Amino acid sequence: MQRSTVRNLRYIVRDASTLTAAVLTALLWIPVRAFAQFDSKDSLFLGCSEFLSLFPGFPGIVLRRGFYLMTLDEFGWDCTIEFGTWFAHRHTRIGRGVYIGGRCTLGMCIIGDQTLLGSNVDIIAGRHTHSFDDLSKPIASQREQYDAVTIGRNCWLGNSTVVMADVGDDTVVGAGSVVVKPIPASVVAAGNPCAVKKSRLPDNRRAPASIEIHEPVGH
């Protein structure tokens, strides 16, 4: 059997399993969508996301694909969301071929095509989610502000990275880094606070305008 035929069969099986998962999770995503306008804090969505994060292995990956396809603002059919990972906000966009490792927590964000997130990565919806200026009030009761953090395409964020600011395309962020200021495209960055260590571009050439989209290996 030709390689292209095998690949096409894989796509058919993947898409069919995702559609089946969307049907199986309908009792979750239908109420989420129906009551979205009355649930400003996405509490129902969060509860469903936490519940689905507990399903292990490939069946769990497929169930999460079906649910997020029907609830997030954008979700690529071929994304892989591992065990223990959950989303805090519906207004999130996940591109094609994205891999998100286990036990990650994702706030409001945009993740570009083919980006990889290691395990235990936290993406926080900006640096100012809670105001704390008024000492006479509990921090929990003060103004909240959520800003979507953008992770570019073809990035790799190492294990236990904390992200509070944008990361450019084609950038690698070292494990355990804390991103508090925007990181440019096509660099290697690491540390707390995260800082650029070197460029990924030979001879300071410009980054490519686009990359070819491939299926994630092994998922």
mmCIF file of C-alpha atoms in Angstrom:
data_model
loop_
_atom_site.group_PDB
_atom_site.id
_atom_site.type_symbol
_atom_site.label_atom_id
_atom_site.label_comp_id
_atom_site.label_asym_id
_atom_site.label_seq_id
_atom_site.Cartn_x
_atom_site.Cartn_y
_atom_site.Cartn_z
ATOM 1 C CA MET A 1 0.000 0.000 0.000
ATOM 2 C CA GLN A 2 1.391 3.388 -0.963
ATOM 3 C CA ARG A 3 2.484 5.774 1.765
ATOM 4 C CA SER A 4 0.011 8.455 0.649
ATOM 5 C CA THR A 5 -2.846 5.941 0.894
ATOM 6 C CA VAL A 6 -1.845 4.983 4.434
ATOM 7 C CA ARG A 7 -1.649 8.666 5.368
ATOM 8 C CA ASN A 8 -5.089 9.349 3.939
ATOM 9 C CA LEU A 9 -6.533 6.424 5.877
ATOM 10 C CA ARG A 10 -5.004 7.843 9.057
ATOM 11 C CA TYR A 11 -6.686 11.175 8.374
ATOM 12 C CA ILE A 12 -10.035 9.474 7.808
ATOM 13 C CA VAL A 13 -9.749 7.486 11.053
ATOM 14 C CA ARG A 14 -8.656 10.587 12.963
ATOM 15 C CA ASP A 15 -11.507 12.727 11.670
ATOM 16 C CA ALA A 16 -14.077 9.984 12.209
ATOM 17 C CA SER A 17 -12.901 9.425 15.790
ATOM 18 C CA THR A 18 -13.033 13.169 16.498
ATOM 19 C CA LEU A 19 -16.593 13.426 15.195
ATOM 20 C CA THR A 20 -17.558 10.398 17.281
ATOM 21 C CA ALA A 21 -16.001 12.047 20.343
ATOM 22 C CA ALA A 22 -17.981 15.212 19.643
ATOM 23 C CA VAL A 23 -21.166 13.129 19.761
ATOM 24 C CA LEU A 24 -20.074 11.307 22.938
ATOM 25 C CA THR A 25 -19.295 14.591 24.735
ATOM 26 C CA ALA A 26 -22.471 16.357 23.585
ATOM 27 C CA LEU A 27 -23.955 16.230 27.095
ATOM 28 C CA LEU A 28 -21.049 18.437 28.145
ATOM 29 C CA TRP A 29 -20.551 20.896 25.286
ATOM 30 C CA ILE A 30 -24.225 21.543 24.533
ATOM 31 C CA PRO A 31 -24.873 23.083 28.002
ATOM 32 C CA VAL A 32 -21.562 24.967 27.795
ATOM 33 C CA ARG A 33 -22.603 26.582 24.513
ATOM 34 C CA ALA A 34 -26.215 27.076 25.551
ATOM 35 C CA PHE A 35 -25.380 28.963 28.746
ATOM 36 C CA ALA A 36 -22.232 30.713 27.510
ATOM 37 C CA GLN A 37 -23.812 34.169 27.531
ATOM 38 C CA PHE A 38 -24.824 33.756 31.180
ATOM 39 C CA ASP A 39 -21.490 32.299 32.327
ATOM 40 C CA SER A 40 -19.017 35.168 32.075
ATOM 41 C CA LYS A 41 -16.341 33.302 34.044
ATOM 42 C CA ASP A 42 -16.671 30.094 31.991
ATOM 43 C CA SER A 43 -17.336 28.090 35.153
ATOM 44 C CA LEU A 44 -19.291 25.333 33.415
ATOM 45 C CA PHE A 45 -16.693 25.065 30.656
ATOM 46 C CA LEU A 46 -13.906 24.883 33.257
ATOM 47 C CA GLY A 47 -15.643 22.081 35.146
ATOM 48 C CA CYS A 48 -16.074 20.059 31.952
ATOM 49 C CA SER A 49 -12.471 20.683 30.956
ATOM 50 C CA GLU A 50 -11.216 19.477 34.337
ATOM 51 C CA PHE A 51 -13.438 16.389 34.112
ATOM 52 C CA LEU A 52 -12.227 15.441 30.633
ATOM 53 C CA SER A 53 -8.597 15.961 31.648
ATOM 54 C CA LEU A 54 -8.904 12.851 33.852
ATOM 55 C CA PHE A 55 -9.367 10.383 30.972
ATOM 56 C CA PRO A 56 -6.007 8.692 30.245
ATOM 57 C CA GLY A 57 -4.388 7.435 27.069
ATOM 58 C CA PHE A 58 -5.565 7.711 23.479
ATOM 59 C CA PRO A 59 -9.311 7.573 24.358
ATOM 60 C CA GLY A 60 -8.808 10.647 26.535
ATOM 61 C CA ILE A 61 -6.997 12.490 23.746
ATOM 62 C CA VAL A 62 -9.854 11.765 21.344
ATOM 63 C CA LEU A 63 -12.577 12.782 23.817
ATOM 64 C CA ARG A 64 -10.822 16.083 24.475
ATOM 65 C CA ARG A 65 -10.514 16.724 20.743
ATOM 66 C CA GLY A 66 -14.247 16.283 20.303
ATOM 67 C CA PHE A 67 -15.144 18.556 23.224
ATOM 68 C CA TYR A 68 -12.714 21.372 22.411
ATOM 69 C CA LEU A 69 -13.640 21.290 18.736
ATOM 70 C CA MET A 70 -17.161 22.256 19.802
ATOM 71 C CA THR A 71 -16.327 24.773 22.534
ATOM 72 C CA LEU A 72 -13.096 26.707 21.878
ATOM 73 C CA ASP A 73 -13.039 29.644 19.463
ATOM 74 C CA GLU A 74 -10.668 27.632 17.271
ATOM 75 C CA PHE A 75 -9.277 24.115 17.597
ATOM 76 C CA GLY A 76 -7.293 22.057 15.079
ATOM 77 C CA TRP A 77 -8.634 18.558 14.459
ATOM 78 C CA ASP A 78 -5.189 17.010 14.789
ATOM 79 C CA CYS A 79 -4.211 18.561 18.142
ATOM 80 C CA THR A 80 -3.070 16.383 21.017
ATOM 81 C CA ILE A 81 -4.009 17.319 24.590
ATOM 82 C CA GLU A 82 -2.470 14.950 27.126
ATOM 83 C CA PHE A 83 -3.752 13.674 30.492
ATOM 84 C CA GLY A 84 -4.314 16.207 33.278
ATOM 85 C CA THR A 85 -4.355 19.297 31.050
ATOM 86 C CA TRP A 86 -7.284 21.715 31.223
ATOM 87 C CA PHE A 87 -8.363 25.080 29.837
ATOM 88 C CA ALA A 88 -9.729 27.941 31.943
ATOM 89 C CA HIS A 89 -11.392 29.968 29.161
ATOM 90 C CA ARG A 90 -13.428 29.152 26.058
ATOM 91 C CA HIS A 91 -12.060 32.140 24.173
ATOM 92 C CA THR A 92 -8.908 30.294 23.223
ATOM 93 C CA ARG A 93 -7.547 29.444 19.773
ATOM 94 C CA ILE A 94 -5.413 26.367 19.119
ATOM 95 C CA GLY A 95 -3.869 25.902 15.653
ATOM 96 C CA ARG A 96 -3.182 22.744 13.676
ATOM 97 C CA GLY A 97 -0.743 20.077 14.817
ATOM 98 C CA VAL A 98 -0.346 21.497 18.321
ATOM 99 C CA TYR A 99 0.900 19.143 21.052
ATOM 100 C CA ILE A 100 0.224 20.002 24.710
ATOM 101 C CA GLY A 101 1.808 17.762 27.320
ATOM 102 C CA GLY A 102 0.343 16.491 30.560
ATOM 103 C CA ARG A 103 -0.737 18.540 33.578
ATOM 104 C CA CYS A 104 -0.746 21.905 31.824
ATOM 105 C CA THR A 105 -3.034 24.784 32.781
ATOM 106 C CA LEU A 106 -4.018 27.144 29.988
ATOM 107 C CA GLY A 107 -5.736 30.479 30.435
ATOM 108 C CA MET A 108 -6.971 32.650 27.588
ATOM 109 C CA CYS A 109 -4.425 32.180 24.795
ATOM 110 C CA ILE A 110 -3.697 31.770 21.099
ATOM 111 C CA ILE A 111 -1.322 28.952 20.100
ATOM 112 C CA GLY A 112 -0.011 28.776 16.540
ATOM 113 C CA ASP A 113 0.304 25.758 14.253
ATOM 114 C CA GLN A 114 2.787 22.984 15.052
ATOM 115 C CA THR A 115 3.746 24.335 18.477
ATOM 116 C CA LEU A 116 4.845 21.936 21.231
ATOM 117 C CA LEU A 117 4.239 22.448 24.952
ATOM 118 C CA GLY A 118 5.984 20.221 27.473
ATOM 119 C CA SER A 119 4.398 18.943 30.671
ATOM 120 C CA ASN A 120 3.349 21.233 33.539
ATOM 121 C CA VAL A 121 3.321 24.372 31.356
ATOM 122 C CA ASP A 122 1.161 27.227 32.684
ATOM 123 C CA ILE A 123 -0.145 29.927 30.349
ATOM 124 C CA ILE A 124 -1.612 32.804 32.345
ATOM 125 C CA ALA A 125 -3.932 35.355 30.738
ATOM 126 C CA GLY A 126 -1.511 38.251 31.081
ATOM 127 C CA ARG A 127 0.389 39.701 34.026
ATOM 128 C CA HIS A 128 -2.549 41.613 35.539
ATOM 129 C CA THR A 129 -5.286 39.046 36.076
ATOM 130 C CA HIS A 130 -5.997 40.515 39.555
ATOM 131 C CA SER A 131 -5.745 44.093 40.734
ATOM 132 C CA PHE A 132 -4.318 44.603 44.211
ATOM 133 C CA ASP A 133 -4.150 48.403 44.641
ATOM 134 C CA ASP A 134 -6.900 48.724 47.263
ATOM 135 C CA LEU A 135 -5.681 47.411 50.618
ATOM 136 C CA SER A 136 -9.190 47.728 52.077
ATOM 137 C CA LYS A 137 -10.545 45.004 49.782
ATOM 138 C CA PRO A 138 -9.584 41.351 49.331
ATOM 139 C CA ILE A 139 -7.576 40.814 46.169
ATOM 140 C CA ALA A 140 -10.155 38.248 45.020
ATOM 141 C CA SER A 141 -12.880 40.938 44.960
ATOM 142 C CA GLN A 142 -10.901 43.531 43.010
ATOM 143 C CA ARG A 143 -10.973 44.114 39.267
ATOM 144 C CA GLU A 144 -9.951 41.222 37.007
ATOM 145 C CA GLN A 145 -8.313 41.633 33.611
ATOM 146 C CA TYR A 146 -7.698 38.821 31.134
ATOM 147 C CA ASP A 147 -5.471 39.358 28.102
ATOM 148 C CA ALA A 148 -5.010 36.579 25.563
ATOM 149 C CA VAL A 149 -1.356 35.498 25.415
ATOM 150 C CA THR A 150 -0.092 34.543 21.955
ATOM 151 C CA ILE A 151 2.335 31.665 21.385
ATOM 152 C CA GLY A 152 3.553 31.698 17.783
ATOM 153 C CA ARG A 153 3.709 28.842 15.294
ATOM 154 C CA ASN A 154 6.414 26.167 15.436
ATOM 155 C CA CYS A 155 7.474 26.980 18.998
ATOM 156 C CA TRP A 156 8.704 24.635 21.701
ATOM 157 C CA LEU A 157 8.080 25.460 25.357
ATOM 158 C CA GLY A 158 9.947 23.218 27.766
ATOM 159 C CA ASN A 159 8.549 21.538 30.870
ATOM 160 C CA SER A 160 7.287 23.739 33.721
ATOM 161 C CA THR A 161 7.431 26.968 31.721
ATOM 162 C CA VAL A 162 5.222 29.809 32.984
ATOM 163 C CA VAL A 163 4.037 32.185 30.246
ATOM 164 C CA MET A 164 2.526 35.607 30.916
ATOM 165 C CA ALA A 165 3.562 37.391 27.695
ATOM 166 C CA ASP A 166 3.669 36.709 23.962
ATOM 167 C CA VAL A 167 6.209 34.365 22.354
ATOM 168 C CA GLY A 168 7.151 34.850 18.681
ATOM 169 C CA ASP A 169 7.129 32.274 15.893
ATOM 170 C CA ASP A 170 9.820 29.573 15.714
ATOM 171 C CA THR A 171 11.062 30.256 19.238
ATOM 172 C CA VAL A 172 12.337 27.750 21.806
ATOM 173 C CA VAL A 173 11.807 28.497 25.507
ATOM 174 C CA GLY A 174 13.887 26.502 27.986
ATOM 175 C CA ALA A 175 12.337 24.349 30.710
ATOM 176 C CA GLY A 176 11.421 26.144 33.907
ATOM 177 C CA SER A 177 11.468 29.606 32.342
ATOM 178 C CA VAL A 178 9.131 32.413 33.417
ATOM 179 C CA VAL A 179 8.080 34.615 30.491
ATOM 180 C CA VAL A 180 7.069 38.038 31.826
ATOM 181 C CA LYS A 181 7.957 40.138 28.767
ATOM 182 C CA PRO A 182 7.384 39.421 25.050
ATOM 183 C CA ILE A 183 9.956 37.111 23.426
ATOM 184 C CA PRO A 184 10.774 37.750 19.731
ATOM 185 C CA ALA A 185 10.597 35.256 16.895
ATOM 186 C CA SER A 186 13.292 32.719 15.970
ATOM 187 C CA VAL A 187 15.326 32.771 19.187
ATOM 188 C CA VAL A 188 16.256 30.496 22.070
ATOM 189 C CA ALA A 189 15.244 31.994 25.405
ATOM 190 C CA ALA A 190 15.437 30.777 28.993
ATOM 191 C CA GLY A 191 15.582 31.836 32.609
ATOM 192 C CA ASN A 192 13.585 33.616 35.305
ATOM 193 C CA PRO A 193 12.812 36.162 34.054
ATOM 194 C CA CYS A 194 13.066 34.653 30.574
ATOM 195 C CA ALA A 195 15.624 36.338 28.309
ATOM 196 C CA VAL A 196 16.969 35.731 24.805
ATOM 197 C CA LYS A 197 20.103 33.562 24.795
ATOM 198 C CA LYS A 198 20.753 33.264 21.070
ATOM 199 C CA SER A 199 19.193 33.552 17.627
ATOM 200 C CA ARG A 200 18.057 30.506 15.675
ATOM 201 C CA LEU A 201 18.784 32.249 12.378
ATOM 202 C CA PRO A 202 22.176 31.645 10.743
ATOM 203 C CA ASP A 203 23.971 34.847 9.709
ATOM 204 C CA ASN A 204 21.047 36.931 11.040
ATOM 205 C CA ARG A 205 18.855 36.001 8.095
ATOM 206 C CA ARG A 206 15.139 36.705 8.306
ATOM 207 C CA ALA A 207 12.743 34.025 9.490
ATOM 208 C CA PRO A 208 10.737 32.139 6.824
ATOM 209 C CA ALA A 209 7.286 33.547 6.139
ATOM 210 C CA SER A 210 5.620 30.156 6.557
ATOM 211 C CA ILE A 211 6.316 26.505 7.258
ATOM 212 C CA GLU A 212 4.891 23.351 5.789
ATOM 213 C CA ILE A 213 2.276 21.703 7.995
ATOM 214 C CA HIS A 214 2.923 18.054 8.823
ATOM 215 C CA GLU A 215 1.124 15.524 10.951
ATOM 216 C CA PRO A 216 2.549 15.292 14.500
ATOM 217 C CA VAL A 217 4.716 12.198 14.736
ATOM 218 C CA GLY A 218 3.264 9.498 16.946
ATOM 219 C CA HIS A 219 -0.089 11.176 17.634
#
